PDB file of C-alpha atoms in Angstrom:
ATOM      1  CA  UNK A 656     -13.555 -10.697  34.482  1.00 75.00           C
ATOM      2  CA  UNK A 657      -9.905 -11.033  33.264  1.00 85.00           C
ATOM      3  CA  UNK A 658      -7.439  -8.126  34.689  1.00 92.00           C
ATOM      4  CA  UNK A 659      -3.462  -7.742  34.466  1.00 95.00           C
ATOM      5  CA  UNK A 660      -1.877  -5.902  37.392  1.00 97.00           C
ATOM      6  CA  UNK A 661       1.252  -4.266  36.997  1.00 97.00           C
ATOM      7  CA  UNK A 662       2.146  -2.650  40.261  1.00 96.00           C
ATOM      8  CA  UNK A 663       5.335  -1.221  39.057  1.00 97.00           C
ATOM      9  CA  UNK A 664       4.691   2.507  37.380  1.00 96.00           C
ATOM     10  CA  UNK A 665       8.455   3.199  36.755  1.00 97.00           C
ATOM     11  CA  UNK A 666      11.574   1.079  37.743  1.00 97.00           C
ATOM     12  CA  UNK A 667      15.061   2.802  37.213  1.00 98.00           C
ATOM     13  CA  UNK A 668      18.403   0.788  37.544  1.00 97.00           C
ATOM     14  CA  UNK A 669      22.034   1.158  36.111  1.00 97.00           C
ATOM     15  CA  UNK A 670      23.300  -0.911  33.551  1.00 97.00           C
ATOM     16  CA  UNK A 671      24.477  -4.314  34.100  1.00 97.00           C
ATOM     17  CA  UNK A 672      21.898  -4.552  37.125  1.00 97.00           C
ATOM     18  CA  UNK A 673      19.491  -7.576  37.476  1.00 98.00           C
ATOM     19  CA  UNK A 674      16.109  -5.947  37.055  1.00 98.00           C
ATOM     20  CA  UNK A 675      12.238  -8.228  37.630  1.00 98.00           C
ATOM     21  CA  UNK A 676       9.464  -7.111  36.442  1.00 98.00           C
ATOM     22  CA  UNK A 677       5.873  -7.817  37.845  1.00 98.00           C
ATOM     23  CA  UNK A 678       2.933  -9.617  36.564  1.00 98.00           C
ATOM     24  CA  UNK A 679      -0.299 -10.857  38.219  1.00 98.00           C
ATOM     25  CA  UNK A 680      -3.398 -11.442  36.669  1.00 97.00           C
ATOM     26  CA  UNK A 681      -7.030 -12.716  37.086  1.00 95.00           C
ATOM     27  CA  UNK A 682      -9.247 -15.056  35.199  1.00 91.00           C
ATOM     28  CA  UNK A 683     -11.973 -17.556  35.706  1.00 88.00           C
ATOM     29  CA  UNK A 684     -10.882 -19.911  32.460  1.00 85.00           C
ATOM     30  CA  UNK A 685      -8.601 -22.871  32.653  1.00 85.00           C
ATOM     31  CA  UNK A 686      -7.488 -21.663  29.336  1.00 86.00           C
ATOM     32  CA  UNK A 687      -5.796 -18.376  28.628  1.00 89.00           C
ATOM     33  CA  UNK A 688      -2.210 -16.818  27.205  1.00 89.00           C
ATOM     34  CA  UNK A 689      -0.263 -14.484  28.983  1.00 92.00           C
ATOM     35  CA  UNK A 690       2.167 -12.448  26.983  1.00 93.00           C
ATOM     36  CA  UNK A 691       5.256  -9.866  27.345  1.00 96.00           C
ATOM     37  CA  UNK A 692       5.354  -6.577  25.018  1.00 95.00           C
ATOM     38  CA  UNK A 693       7.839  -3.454  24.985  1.00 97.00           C
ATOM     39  CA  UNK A 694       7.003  -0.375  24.022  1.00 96.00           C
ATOM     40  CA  UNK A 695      10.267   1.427  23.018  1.00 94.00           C
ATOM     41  CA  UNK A 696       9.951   5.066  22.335  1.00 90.00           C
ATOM     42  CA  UNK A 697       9.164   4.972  18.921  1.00 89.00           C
ATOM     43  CA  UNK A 698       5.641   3.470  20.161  1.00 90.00           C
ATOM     44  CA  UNK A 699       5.455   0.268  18.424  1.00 91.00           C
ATOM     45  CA  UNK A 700       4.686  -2.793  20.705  1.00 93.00           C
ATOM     46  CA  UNK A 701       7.129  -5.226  20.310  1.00 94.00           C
ATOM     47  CA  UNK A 702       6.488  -9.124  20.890  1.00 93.00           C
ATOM     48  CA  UNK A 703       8.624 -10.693  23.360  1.00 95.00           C
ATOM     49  CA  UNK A 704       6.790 -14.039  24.887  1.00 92.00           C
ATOM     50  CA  UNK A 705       3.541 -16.179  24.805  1.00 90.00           C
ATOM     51  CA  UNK A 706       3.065 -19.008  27.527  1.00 89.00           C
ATOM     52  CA  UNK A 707      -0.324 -20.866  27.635  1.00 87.00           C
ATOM     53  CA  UNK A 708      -1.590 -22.090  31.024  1.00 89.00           C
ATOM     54  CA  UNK A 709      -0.976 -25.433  30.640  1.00 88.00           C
ATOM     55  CA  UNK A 710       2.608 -24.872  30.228  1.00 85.00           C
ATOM     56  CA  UNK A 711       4.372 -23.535  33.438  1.00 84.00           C
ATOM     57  CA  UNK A 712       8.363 -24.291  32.381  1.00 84.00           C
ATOM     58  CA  UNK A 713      10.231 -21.070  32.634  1.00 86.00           C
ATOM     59  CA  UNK A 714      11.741 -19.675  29.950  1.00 87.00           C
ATOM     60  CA  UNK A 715      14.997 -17.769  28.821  1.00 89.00           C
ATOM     61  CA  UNK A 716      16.203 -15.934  25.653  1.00 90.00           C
ATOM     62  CA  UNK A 717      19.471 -14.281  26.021  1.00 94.00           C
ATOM     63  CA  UNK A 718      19.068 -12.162  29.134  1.00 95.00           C
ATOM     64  CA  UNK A 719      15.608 -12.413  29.063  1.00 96.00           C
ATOM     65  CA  UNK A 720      13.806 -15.027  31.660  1.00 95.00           C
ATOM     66  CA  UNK A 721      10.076 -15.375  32.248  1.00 95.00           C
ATOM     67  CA  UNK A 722       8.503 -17.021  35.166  1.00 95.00           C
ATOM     68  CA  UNK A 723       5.349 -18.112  35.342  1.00 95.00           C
ATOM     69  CA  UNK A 724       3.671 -19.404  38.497  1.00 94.00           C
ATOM     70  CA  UNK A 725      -0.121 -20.345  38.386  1.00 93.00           C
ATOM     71  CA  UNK A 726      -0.222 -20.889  41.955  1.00 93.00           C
ATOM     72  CA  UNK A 727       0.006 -17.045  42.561  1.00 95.00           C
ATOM     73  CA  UNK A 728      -1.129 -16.169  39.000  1.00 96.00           C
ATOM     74  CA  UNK A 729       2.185 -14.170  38.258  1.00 97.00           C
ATOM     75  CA  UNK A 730       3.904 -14.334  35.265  1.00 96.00           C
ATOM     76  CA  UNK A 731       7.279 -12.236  35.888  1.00 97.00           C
ATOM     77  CA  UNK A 732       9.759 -10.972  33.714  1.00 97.00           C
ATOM     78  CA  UNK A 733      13.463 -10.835  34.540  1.00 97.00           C
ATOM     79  CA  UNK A 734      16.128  -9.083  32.407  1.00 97.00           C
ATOM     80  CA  UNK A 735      19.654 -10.006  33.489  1.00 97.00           C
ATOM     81  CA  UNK A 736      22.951  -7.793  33.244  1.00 97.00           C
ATOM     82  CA  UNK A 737      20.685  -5.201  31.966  1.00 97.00           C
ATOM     83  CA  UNK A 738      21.876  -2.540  29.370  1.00 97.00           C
ATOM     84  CA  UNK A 739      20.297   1.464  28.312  1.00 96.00           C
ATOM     85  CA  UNK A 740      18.684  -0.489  24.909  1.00 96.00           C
ATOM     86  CA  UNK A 741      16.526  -2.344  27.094  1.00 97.00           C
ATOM     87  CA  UNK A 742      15.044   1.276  28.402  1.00 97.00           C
ATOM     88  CA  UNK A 743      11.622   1.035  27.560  1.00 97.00           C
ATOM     89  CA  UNK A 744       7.573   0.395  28.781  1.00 96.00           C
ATOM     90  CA  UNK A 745       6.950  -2.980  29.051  1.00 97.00           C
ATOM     91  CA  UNK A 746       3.578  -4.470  29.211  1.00 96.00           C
ATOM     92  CA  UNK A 747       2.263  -7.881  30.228  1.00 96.00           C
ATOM     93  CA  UNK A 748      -0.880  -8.823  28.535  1.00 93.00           C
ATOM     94  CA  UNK A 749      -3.601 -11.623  29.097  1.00 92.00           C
ATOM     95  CA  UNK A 750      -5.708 -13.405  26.775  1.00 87.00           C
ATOM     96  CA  UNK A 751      -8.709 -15.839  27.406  1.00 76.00           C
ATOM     97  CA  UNK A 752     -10.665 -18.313  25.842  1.00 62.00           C
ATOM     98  CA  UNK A 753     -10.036 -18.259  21.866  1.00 56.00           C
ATOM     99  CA  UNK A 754     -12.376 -17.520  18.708  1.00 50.00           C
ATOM    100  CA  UNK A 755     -12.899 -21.124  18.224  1.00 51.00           C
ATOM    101  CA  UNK A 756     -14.530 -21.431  22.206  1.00 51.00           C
ATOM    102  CA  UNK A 757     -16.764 -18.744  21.302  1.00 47.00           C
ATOM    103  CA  UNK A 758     -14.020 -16.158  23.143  1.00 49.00           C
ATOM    104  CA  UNK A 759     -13.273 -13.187  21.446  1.00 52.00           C
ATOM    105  CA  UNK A 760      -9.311 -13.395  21.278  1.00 62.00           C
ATOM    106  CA  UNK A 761      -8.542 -10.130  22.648  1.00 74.00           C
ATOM    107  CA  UNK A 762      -5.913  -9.028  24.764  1.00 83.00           C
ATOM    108  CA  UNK A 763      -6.028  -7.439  28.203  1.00 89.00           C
ATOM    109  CA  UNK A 764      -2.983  -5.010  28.882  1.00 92.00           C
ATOM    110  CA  UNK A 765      -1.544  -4.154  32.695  1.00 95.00           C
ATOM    111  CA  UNK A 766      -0.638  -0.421  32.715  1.00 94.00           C
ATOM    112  CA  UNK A 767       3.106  -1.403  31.704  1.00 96.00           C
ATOM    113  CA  UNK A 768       6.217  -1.002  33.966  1.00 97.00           C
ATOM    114  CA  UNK A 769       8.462   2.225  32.119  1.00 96.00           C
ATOM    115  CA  UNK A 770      12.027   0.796  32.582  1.00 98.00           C
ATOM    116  CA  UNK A 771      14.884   3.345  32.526  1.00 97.00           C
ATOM    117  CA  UNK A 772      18.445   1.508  31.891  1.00 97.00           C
ATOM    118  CA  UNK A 773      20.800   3.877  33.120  1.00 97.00           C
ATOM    119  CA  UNK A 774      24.716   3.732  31.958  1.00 95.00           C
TER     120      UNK A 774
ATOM    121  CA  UNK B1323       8.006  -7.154   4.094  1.00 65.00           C
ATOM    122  CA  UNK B1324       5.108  -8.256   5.949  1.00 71.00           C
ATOM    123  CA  UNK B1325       3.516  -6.124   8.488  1.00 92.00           C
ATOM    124  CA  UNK B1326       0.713  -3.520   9.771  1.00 95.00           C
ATOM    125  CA  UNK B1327       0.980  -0.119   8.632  1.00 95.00           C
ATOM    126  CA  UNK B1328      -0.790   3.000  10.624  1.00 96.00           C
ATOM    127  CA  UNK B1329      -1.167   6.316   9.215  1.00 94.00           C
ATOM    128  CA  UNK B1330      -1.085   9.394   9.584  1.00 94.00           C
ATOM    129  CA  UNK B1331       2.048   8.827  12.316  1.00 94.00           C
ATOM    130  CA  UNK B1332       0.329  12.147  13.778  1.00 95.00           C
ATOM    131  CA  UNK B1333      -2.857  13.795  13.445  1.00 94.00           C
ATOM    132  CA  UNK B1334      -4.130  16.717  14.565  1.00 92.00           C
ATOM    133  CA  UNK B1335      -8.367  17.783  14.564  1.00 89.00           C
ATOM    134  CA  UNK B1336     -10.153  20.334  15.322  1.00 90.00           C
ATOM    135  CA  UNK B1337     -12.817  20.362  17.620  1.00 87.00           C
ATOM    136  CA  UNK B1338     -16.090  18.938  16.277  1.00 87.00           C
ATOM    137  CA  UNK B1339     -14.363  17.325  13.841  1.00 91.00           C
ATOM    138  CA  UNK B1340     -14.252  13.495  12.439  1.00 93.00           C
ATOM    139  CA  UNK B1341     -10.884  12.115  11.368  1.00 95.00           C
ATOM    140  CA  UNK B1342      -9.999   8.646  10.306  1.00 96.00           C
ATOM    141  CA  UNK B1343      -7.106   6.181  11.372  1.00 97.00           C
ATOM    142  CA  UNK B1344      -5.951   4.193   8.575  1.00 97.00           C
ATOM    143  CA  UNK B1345      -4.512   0.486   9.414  1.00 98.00           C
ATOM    144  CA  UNK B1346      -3.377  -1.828   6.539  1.00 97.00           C
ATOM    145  CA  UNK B1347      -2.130  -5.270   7.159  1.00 97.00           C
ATOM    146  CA  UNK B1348      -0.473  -7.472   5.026  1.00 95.00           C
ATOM    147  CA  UNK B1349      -0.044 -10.669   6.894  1.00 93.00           C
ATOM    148  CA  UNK B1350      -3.308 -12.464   5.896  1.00 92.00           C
ATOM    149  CA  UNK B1351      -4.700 -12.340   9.617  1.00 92.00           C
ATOM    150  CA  UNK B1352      -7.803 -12.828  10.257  1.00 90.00           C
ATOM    151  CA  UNK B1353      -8.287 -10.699  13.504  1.00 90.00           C
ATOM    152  CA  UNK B1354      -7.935  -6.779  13.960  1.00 93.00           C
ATOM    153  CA  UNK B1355      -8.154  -3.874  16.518  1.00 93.00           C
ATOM    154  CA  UNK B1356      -7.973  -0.755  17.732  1.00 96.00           C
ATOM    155  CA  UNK B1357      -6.507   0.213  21.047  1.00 96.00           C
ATOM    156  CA  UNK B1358      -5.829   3.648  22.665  1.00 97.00           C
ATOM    157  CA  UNK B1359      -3.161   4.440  24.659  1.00 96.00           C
ATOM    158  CA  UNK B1360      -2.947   7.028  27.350  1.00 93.00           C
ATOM    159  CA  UNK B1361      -0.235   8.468  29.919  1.00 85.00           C
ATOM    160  CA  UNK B1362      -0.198   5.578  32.896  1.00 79.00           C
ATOM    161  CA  UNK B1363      -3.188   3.691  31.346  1.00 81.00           C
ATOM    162  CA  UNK B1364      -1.658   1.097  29.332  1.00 86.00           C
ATOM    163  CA  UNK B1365      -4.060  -0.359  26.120  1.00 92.00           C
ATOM    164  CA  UNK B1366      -7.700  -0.551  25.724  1.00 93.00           C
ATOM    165  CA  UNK B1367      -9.399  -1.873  23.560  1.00 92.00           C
ATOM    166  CA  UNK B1368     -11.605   0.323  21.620  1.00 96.00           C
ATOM    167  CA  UNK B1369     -12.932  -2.311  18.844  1.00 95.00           C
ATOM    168  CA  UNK B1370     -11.874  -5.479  17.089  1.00 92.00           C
ATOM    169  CA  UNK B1371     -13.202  -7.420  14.007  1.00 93.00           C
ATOM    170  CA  UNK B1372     -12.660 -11.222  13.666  1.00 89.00           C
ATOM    171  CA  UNK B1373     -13.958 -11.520  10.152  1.00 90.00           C
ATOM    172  CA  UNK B1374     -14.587  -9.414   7.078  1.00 94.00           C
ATOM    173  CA  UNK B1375     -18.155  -7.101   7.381  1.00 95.00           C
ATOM    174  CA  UNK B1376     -17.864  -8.187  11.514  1.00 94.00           C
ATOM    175  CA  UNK B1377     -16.927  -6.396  14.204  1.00 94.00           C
ATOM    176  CA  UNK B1378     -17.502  -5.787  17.967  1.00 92.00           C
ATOM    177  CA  UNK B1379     -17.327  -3.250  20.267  1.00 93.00           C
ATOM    178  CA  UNK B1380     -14.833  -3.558  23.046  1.00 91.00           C
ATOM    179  CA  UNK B1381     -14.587  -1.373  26.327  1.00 90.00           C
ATOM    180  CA  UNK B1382     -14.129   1.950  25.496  1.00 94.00           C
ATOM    181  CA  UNK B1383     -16.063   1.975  21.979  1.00 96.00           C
ATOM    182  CA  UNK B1384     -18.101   5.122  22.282  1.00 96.00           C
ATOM    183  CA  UNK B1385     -17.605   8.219  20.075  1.00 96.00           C
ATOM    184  CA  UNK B1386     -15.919   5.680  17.522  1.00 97.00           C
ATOM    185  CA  UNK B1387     -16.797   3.397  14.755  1.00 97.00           C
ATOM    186  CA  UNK B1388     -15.102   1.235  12.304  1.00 98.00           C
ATOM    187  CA  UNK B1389     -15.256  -0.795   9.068  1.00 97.00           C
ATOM    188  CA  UNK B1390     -13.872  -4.098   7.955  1.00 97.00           C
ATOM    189  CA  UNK B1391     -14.971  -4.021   3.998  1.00 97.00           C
ATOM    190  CA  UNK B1392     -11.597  -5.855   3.646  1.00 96.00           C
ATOM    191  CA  UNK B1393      -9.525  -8.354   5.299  1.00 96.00           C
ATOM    192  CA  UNK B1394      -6.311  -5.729   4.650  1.00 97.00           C
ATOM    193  CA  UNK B1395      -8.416  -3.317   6.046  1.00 98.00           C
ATOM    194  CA  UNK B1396      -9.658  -1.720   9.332  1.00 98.00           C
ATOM    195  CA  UNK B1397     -10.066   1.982   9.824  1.00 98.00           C
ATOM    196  CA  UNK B1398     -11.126   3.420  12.695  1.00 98.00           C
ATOM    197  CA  UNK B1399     -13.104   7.110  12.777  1.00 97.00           C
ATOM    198  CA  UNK B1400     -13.217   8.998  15.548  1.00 96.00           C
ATOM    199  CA  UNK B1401     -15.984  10.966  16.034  1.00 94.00           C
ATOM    200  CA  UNK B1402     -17.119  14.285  17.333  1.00 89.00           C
ATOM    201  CA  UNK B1403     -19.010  12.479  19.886  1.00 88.00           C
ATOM    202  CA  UNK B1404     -15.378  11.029  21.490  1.00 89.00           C
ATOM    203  CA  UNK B1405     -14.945  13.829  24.018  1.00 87.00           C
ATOM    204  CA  UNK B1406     -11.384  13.382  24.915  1.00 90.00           C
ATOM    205  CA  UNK B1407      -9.694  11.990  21.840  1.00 93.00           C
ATOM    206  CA  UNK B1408      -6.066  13.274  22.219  1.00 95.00           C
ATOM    207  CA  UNK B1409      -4.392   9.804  22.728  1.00 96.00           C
ATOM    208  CA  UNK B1410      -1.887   7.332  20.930  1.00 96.00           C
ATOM    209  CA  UNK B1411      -3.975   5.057  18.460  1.00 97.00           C
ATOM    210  CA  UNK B1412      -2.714   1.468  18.146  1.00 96.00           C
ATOM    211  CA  UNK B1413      -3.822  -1.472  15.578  1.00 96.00           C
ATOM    212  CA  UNK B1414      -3.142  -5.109  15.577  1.00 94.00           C
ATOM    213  CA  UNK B1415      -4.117  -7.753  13.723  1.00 93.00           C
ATOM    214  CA  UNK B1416      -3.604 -11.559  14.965  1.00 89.00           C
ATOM    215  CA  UNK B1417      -4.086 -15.053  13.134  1.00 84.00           C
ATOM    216  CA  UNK B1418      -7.263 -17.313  14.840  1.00 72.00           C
ATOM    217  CA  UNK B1419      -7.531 -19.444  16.598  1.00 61.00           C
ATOM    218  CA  UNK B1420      -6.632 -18.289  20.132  1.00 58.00           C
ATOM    219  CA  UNK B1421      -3.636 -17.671  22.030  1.00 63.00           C
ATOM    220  CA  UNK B1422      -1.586 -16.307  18.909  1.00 75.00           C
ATOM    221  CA  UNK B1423       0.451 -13.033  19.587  1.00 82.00           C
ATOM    222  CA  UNK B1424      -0.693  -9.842  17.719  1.00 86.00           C
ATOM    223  CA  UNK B1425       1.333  -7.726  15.988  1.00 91.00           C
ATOM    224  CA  UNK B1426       1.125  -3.809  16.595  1.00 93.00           C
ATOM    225  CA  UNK B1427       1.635  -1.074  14.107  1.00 95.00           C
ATOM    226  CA  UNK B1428       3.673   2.070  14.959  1.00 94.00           C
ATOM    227  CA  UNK B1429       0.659   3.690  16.039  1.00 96.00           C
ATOM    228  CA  UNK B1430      -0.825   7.146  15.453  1.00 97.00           C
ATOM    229  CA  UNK B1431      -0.875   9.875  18.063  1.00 96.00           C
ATOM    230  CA  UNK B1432      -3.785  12.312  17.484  1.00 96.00           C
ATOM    231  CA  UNK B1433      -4.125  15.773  19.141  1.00 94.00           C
ATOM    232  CA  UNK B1434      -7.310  17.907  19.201  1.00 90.00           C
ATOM    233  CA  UNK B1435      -6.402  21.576  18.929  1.00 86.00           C
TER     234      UNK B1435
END
């Protein structure tokens, strides 16, 4: 069975701080997508980042950086020089094998890591 | 603008009550669901529908049922039989095939008073 641990409940920094947040997950398929949300107050989840499993290059988007490791099945997100917009939940989110393998396409959520950005 | 609209944005029932969720897409996706959303649980999935008139139950479906009648369309009721409904509702809708991100409407928090 697919699960996505987030052992992080709440992380609180102070702005311009280097902040990681953690991702590990479990599946049995060769094939899956791992995903980044936020959740900002308002409630809506907000897309931030798909990587398949074939494709371990990290990744960066402004001061966002993802790192994804199959060896330890993490997939880690780090937000440099953070700032108080980036306060938020953020939840990492696994997906296995697709429609078209006879999968079902849905997404497993981790509990999500509530970032507070502190000025 | 394209996008998934949820409403009421709050809700409030009465005990022994059914109420409805409304979710309307209009980005031509194929795939929809429901999630629920409680304090330190993160999302789970209550029910999602691949194709119009199909759907399938995911792992917290009971006391709830849903329709897909439409593509646009995919209500979810919530039943007298859910026993602790007071939650944040969330739908999505995705494109097929797999690995495509879904996109979330602003959800709908429902209390039970």
């Amino acid at each position: 069975a697919q699960k996505v641990t987030q052992a992080q409940t709440e992380i609180s920094v102070v702005e311009k701080e280097d902040v990681t947040l953690d991702c590990v997950y479990e599946t049995r398929d060769t094939t899956y997508y791992l995903f980044w949300y936020k959740q900002p107050p308002s409630g809506e989840l907000v897309f931030l980042i798909r990587r398949n499993s074939f494709d371990e290059q990290n990744e960066i988007s402004g001061r966002y950086s993802w790192n994804f490791q199959k060896s330890t099945s993490s997939f880690n997100f780090t937000i440099t020089a953070s700032q108080v917009v980036d306060s938020a939940v953020y939840f990492c989110a696994l997906s296995e094998a697709g429609y078209s393998q006879g999968g079902s396409e849905k997404l497993v959520f981790g509990k999500g890591t509530k970032l507070t950005v502190n000025p | 603008d394209g996008g998934i609209t949820q409403s009421p944005k709050y809700l409030f029932r009465k005990e022994g009550q059914n109420v409805t969720l409304s979710c309307e897409q209009n980005l031509n996706h194929d795939a929809m669901y429901w999630y629920r959303q409680d304090p330190g649980q993160g999302l789970r999935l209550i029910y999602y529908s691949q194709i119009v008139n199909d759907f399938q139950k995911g792992d917290i479906a009971e006391g709830y049922s849903v329709s897909r009648e439409k593509k646009e369309s995919f209500p979810l009721t919530v039943t007298s039989a859910q026993k602790n409904p007071t939650a944040f509702y969330l739908c999505a809708s995705s494109i097929l095939p797999q690995g495509t991100e879904a996109f979330f409407g602003q959800g709908t928090r429902l209390t039970v008073v």
